[in-house]
Amino acid sequence: MPAALPLPVAAEHTVELPMLGAIHANDRGVFEVLLMAWDGKSDPAPPQLQCVMGGVRFGQTQLGAMAQAFTYAMQRTSGFPHGGTVTVRGAAYRPVGSDGPSGGAAMAVGFIALFKGDRIQRGIAMTGTLEHDGRIGTVGGIPDKIRAAKREGYHTVLVPGGQLHDAGWNLNELALHLNIAVKEVHTVDDAYHLMTGNRL
């Protein structure tokens, strides 16, 4: 398991969120970490979201998915105070760039955990788009993403419901070969429970 990455010192609340990506040029996948920090201040309100590059190049589609996940997380935590600044830093062991919406559901889990003060359990990564009603949508390149998670020492990968058995791959066989657990999740609520140990 990789050592914890340094978090911003001034942050009152922080979440370290693994992100999986696939690059068409190889079958190894990429592994990134988003470091989410919230200063917990009351101003500005509503809270401001800012991104800081750090070895990860955020593409436009990825930024759009991040904004959608941020809005969804505020809606799901409406009983909690919202204000201040949320900073997202991309970290990678080597510079990478992957652009797509497949991290949307994971980012929603991360932002909700940030606002609630929960932590993401180590060893679990996830891929899946965020649908407007909280369902987790299908993605491509899942075998590559599983290989990337295994390479970084992760023991469990969550994938969208219905994609464990697909015409394009056999995830059960791959999971057995890599000695990694692959589980389906249908909603952000399902994923949140598995990734934090808490329920929404």
Short mmCIF file of C-alpha atoms in Angstrom, two decimals:
data_model
loop_
_atom_site.label_atom_id
_atom_site.label_comp_id
_atom_site.label_asym_id
_atom_site.label_seq_id
_atom_site.Cartn_x
_atom_site.Cartn_y
_atom_site.Cartn_z
CA MET A 1 0.00 0.00 0.00
CA PRO A 2 1.49 3.38 -0.95
CA ALA A 3 2.28 5.79 1.86
CA ALA A 4 -0.20 8.57 2.53
CA LEU A 5 0.40 11.65 0.43
CA PRO A 6 0.95 14.97 2.23
CA LEU A 7 -2.16 17.04 2.74
CA PRO A 8 -2.43 20.83 2.93
CA VAL A 9 -1.49 21.91 6.44
CA ALA A 10 -4.06 24.68 6.78
CA ALA A 11 -7.05 22.49 5.91
CA GLU A 12 -9.55 21.66 8.63
CA HIS A 13 -11.05 18.74 6.73
CA THR A 14 -9.25 16.54 4.21
CA VAL A 15 -9.99 13.49 2.08
CA GLU A 16 -7.58 11.44 0.00
CA LEU A 17 -9.45 9.97 -2.97
CA PRO A 18 -7.96 7.40 -5.38
CA MET A 19 -8.84 7.90 -9.05
CA LEU A 20 -8.52 5.31 -11.80
CA GLY A 21 -8.11 6.01 -15.49
CA ALA A 22 -7.46 4.15 -18.72
CA ILE A 23 -5.12 5.26 -21.51
CA HIS A 24 -5.68 3.78 -24.96
CA ALA A 25 -1.92 3.60 -25.61
CA ASN A 26 -1.43 0.75 -23.11
CA ASP A 27 -3.29 -1.78 -20.98
CA ARG A 28 -1.82 -0.72 -17.65
CA GLY A 29 -4.20 2.07 -16.70
CA VAL A 30 -3.26 5.10 -14.63
CA PHE A 31 -3.57 5.82 -10.95
CA GLU A 32 -4.06 9.30 -9.55
CA VAL A 33 -4.98 10.67 -6.14
CA LEU A 34 -7.19 13.68 -5.54
CA LEU A 35 -6.40 15.48 -2.31
CA MET A 36 -9.56 17.28 -1.25
CA ALA A 37 -9.33 19.93 1.44
CA TRP A 38 -12.07 22.12 2.92
CA ASP A 39 -11.17 25.10 5.12
CA GLY A 40 -14.56 24.89 6.89
CA LYS A 41 -15.04 28.66 6.87
CA SER A 42 -18.45 30.30 6.54
CA ASP A 43 -17.35 32.61 3.75
CA PRO A 44 -17.73 32.51 0.81
CA ALA A 45 -21.17 30.93 0.79
CA PRO A 46 -21.95 28.81 -1.11
CA PRO A 47 -18.48 27.28 -0.98
CA GLN A 48 -15.98 27.90 -3.74
CA LEU A 49 -14.31 25.00 -5.57
CA GLN A 50 -10.77 25.44 -6.83
CA CYS A 51 -8.36 23.04 -8.53
CA VAL A 52 -4.59 23.04 -8.25
CA MET A 53 -2.44 21.11 -10.70
CA GLY A 54 0.04 18.74 -9.11
CA GLY A 55 1.24 16.18 -11.59
CA VAL A 56 -2.30 15.57 -12.86
CA ARG A 57 -3.62 17.49 -15.84
CA PHE A 58 -7.36 17.95 -15.40
CA GLY A 59 -9.19 17.75 -18.73
CA GLN A 60 -12.37 19.67 -19.49
CA THR A 61 -14.61 16.60 -19.23
CA GLN A 62 -13.02 15.67 -15.91
CA LEU A 63 -13.50 19.22 -14.60
CA GLY A 64 -17.15 19.09 -15.66
CA ALA A 65 -17.63 15.81 -13.81
CA MET A 66 -15.93 17.33 -10.76
CA ALA A 67 -18.28 20.35 -10.77
CA GLN A 68 -21.29 18.03 -11.11
CA ALA A 69 -20.05 15.86 -8.23
CA PHE A 70 -19.46 18.95 -6.07
CA THR A 71 -23.01 20.22 -6.66
CA TYR A 72 -24.46 16.77 -5.99
CA ALA A 73 -22.48 16.48 -2.73
CA MET A 74 -23.80 19.83 -1.49
CA GLN A 75 -27.36 18.70 -2.24
CA ARG A 76 -26.83 15.40 -0.38
CA THR A 77 -25.37 17.16 2.68
CA SER A 78 -27.85 20.02 2.87
CA GLY A 79 -28.14 19.57 6.65
CA PHE A 80 -24.46 20.44 7.08
CA PRO A 81 -23.03 23.98 6.94
CA HIS A 82 -21.57 24.90 3.57
CA GLY A 83 -19.13 27.73 3.06
CA GLY A 84 -15.48 28.50 2.60
CA THR A 85 -13.19 27.03 -0.02
CA VAL A 86 -12.75 23.45 -1.18
CA THR A 87 -9.40 22.83 -2.85
CA VAL A 88 -8.72 19.79 -5.04
CA ARG A 89 -5.12 18.90 -5.78
CA GLY A 90 -4.20 16.21 -8.25
CA ALA A 91 -1.25 14.05 -7.24
CA ALA A 92 0.50 11.31 -9.14
CA TYR A 93 3.78 9.43 -8.82
CA ARG A 94 4.55 10.43 -12.41
CA PRO A 95 2.83 13.15 -14.47
CA VAL A 96 -0.36 11.82 -16.01
CA GLY A 97 -3.32 13.15 -17.90
CA SER A 98 -6.62 11.33 -18.31
CA ASP A 99 -9.81 13.10 -19.26
CA GLY A 100 -13.26 11.65 -18.84
CA PRO A 101 -16.34 11.52 -16.64
CA SER A 102 -15.57 8.07 -15.17
CA GLY A 103 -14.39 9.55 -11.86
CA GLY A 104 -17.63 11.44 -11.24
CA ALA A 105 -19.17 8.98 -8.79
CA ALA A 106 -15.93 8.63 -6.81
CA MET A 107 -15.61 12.41 -6.60
CA ALA A 108 -19.19 12.65 -5.31
CA VAL A 109 -18.30 10.17 -2.55
CA GLY A 110 -15.16 12.19 -1.77
CA PHE A 111 -16.93 15.54 -1.56
CA ILE A 112 -19.74 14.12 0.60
CA ALA A 113 -17.15 12.57 2.94
CA LEU A 114 -15.36 15.92 3.09
CA PHE A 115 -18.52 17.79 4.16
CA LYS A 116 -19.55 15.08 6.66
CA GLY A 117 -16.08 14.64 8.15
CA ASP A 118 -15.83 10.98 7.11
CA ARG A 119 -12.72 9.27 5.74
CA ILE A 120 -12.20 7.11 2.67
CA GLN A 121 -11.00 3.68 3.74
CA ARG A 122 -7.60 2.71 2.38
CA GLY A 123 -7.34 0.01 -0.25
CA ILE A 124 -10.64 0.73 -2.07
CA ALA A 125 -10.85 2.46 -5.44
CA MET A 126 -13.80 3.07 -7.73
CA THR A 127 -14.78 3.92 -11.29
CA GLY A 128 -18.14 5.06 -12.63
CA THR A 129 -19.92 8.14 -13.92
CA LEU A 130 -22.32 10.13 -11.75
CA GLU A 131 -25.88 10.23 -13.02
CA HIS A 132 -28.15 13.10 -11.94
CA ASP A 133 -30.21 10.89 -9.61
CA GLY A 134 -27.20 9.38 -7.82
CA ARG A 135 -26.99 6.24 -9.92
CA ILE A 136 -23.55 5.12 -11.07
CA GLY A 137 -23.22 4.98 -14.86
CA THR A 138 -21.18 2.66 -17.04
CA VAL A 139 -17.57 3.29 -18.07
CA GLY A 140 -14.95 1.78 -20.34
CA GLY A 141 -11.45 0.44 -19.76
CA ILE A 142 -12.32 -1.30 -16.49
CA PRO A 143 -9.68 -4.08 -16.81
CA ASP A 144 -6.94 -1.45 -17.23
CA LYS A 145 -8.22 0.43 -14.20
CA ILE A 146 -8.23 -2.75 -12.10
CA ARG A 147 -4.63 -3.44 -13.13
CA ALA A 148 -3.68 0.10 -12.09
CA ALA A 149 -5.34 -0.32 -8.69
CA LYS A 150 -3.60 -3.63 -8.09
CA ARG A 151 -0.26 -2.15 -9.12
CA GLU A 152 -0.68 0.53 -6.43
CA GLY A 153 -1.55 -1.99 -3.71
CA TYR A 154 -5.33 -1.65 -3.63
CA HIS A 155 -7.38 -4.72 -2.65
CA THR A 156 -10.87 -3.73 -3.86
CA VAL A 157 -12.25 -1.98 -6.95
CA LEU A 158 -15.88 -0.88 -7.18
CA VAL A 159 -17.41 -0.91 -10.67
CA PRO A 160 -20.82 0.19 -12.00
CA GLY A 161 -23.67 -2.26 -11.59
CA GLY A 162 -24.06 -4.53 -14.59
CA GLN A 163 -20.45 -4.24 -15.73
CA LEU A 164 -18.99 -7.18 -13.85
CA HIS A 165 -20.17 -9.42 -16.70
CA ASP A 166 -19.57 -7.71 -20.03
CA ALA A 167 -19.01 -8.93 -23.56
CA GLY A 168 -15.71 -7.06 -23.67
CA TRP A 169 -14.07 -8.58 -20.59
CA ASN A 170 -14.21 -11.16 -17.83
CA LEU A 171 -13.70 -9.25 -14.58
CA ASN A 172 -14.15 -12.33 -12.40
CA GLU A 173 -11.27 -14.07 -14.17
CA LEU A 174 -9.10 -10.93 -13.99
CA ALA A 175 -9.88 -10.45 -10.29
CA LEU A 176 -8.92 -14.06 -9.57
CA HIS A 177 -5.71 -13.71 -11.57
CA LEU A 178 -4.71 -10.47 -9.78
CA ASN A 179 -6.03 -11.51 -6.36
CA ILE A 180 -8.18 -8.38 -6.06
CA ALA A 181 -11.87 -8.02 -5.17
CA VAL A 182 -14.17 -6.45 -7.76
CA LYS A 183 -17.64 -5.43 -6.56
CA GLU A 184 -20.58 -3.83 -8.33
CA VAL A 185 -22.23 -0.70 -6.96
CA HIS A 186 -25.43 0.78 -8.35
CA THR A 187 -25.70 4.08 -6.46
CA VAL A 188 -23.55 6.66 -4.70
CA ASP A 189 -25.16 5.48 -1.45
CA ASP A 190 -23.88 1.92 -2.07
CA ALA A 191 -20.41 3.18 -2.90
CA TYR A 192 -20.31 5.54 0.06
CA HIS A 193 -21.03 2.73 2.49
CA LEU A 194 -18.26 0.54 1.05
CA MET A 195 -15.70 3.35 0.76
CA THR A 196 -16.25 5.01 4.15
CA GLY A 197 -17.94 2.35 6.30
CA ASN A 198 -20.76 4.83 6.97
CA ARG A 199 -24.19 5.30 5.45
CA LEU A 200 -25.73 8.38 3.88
#
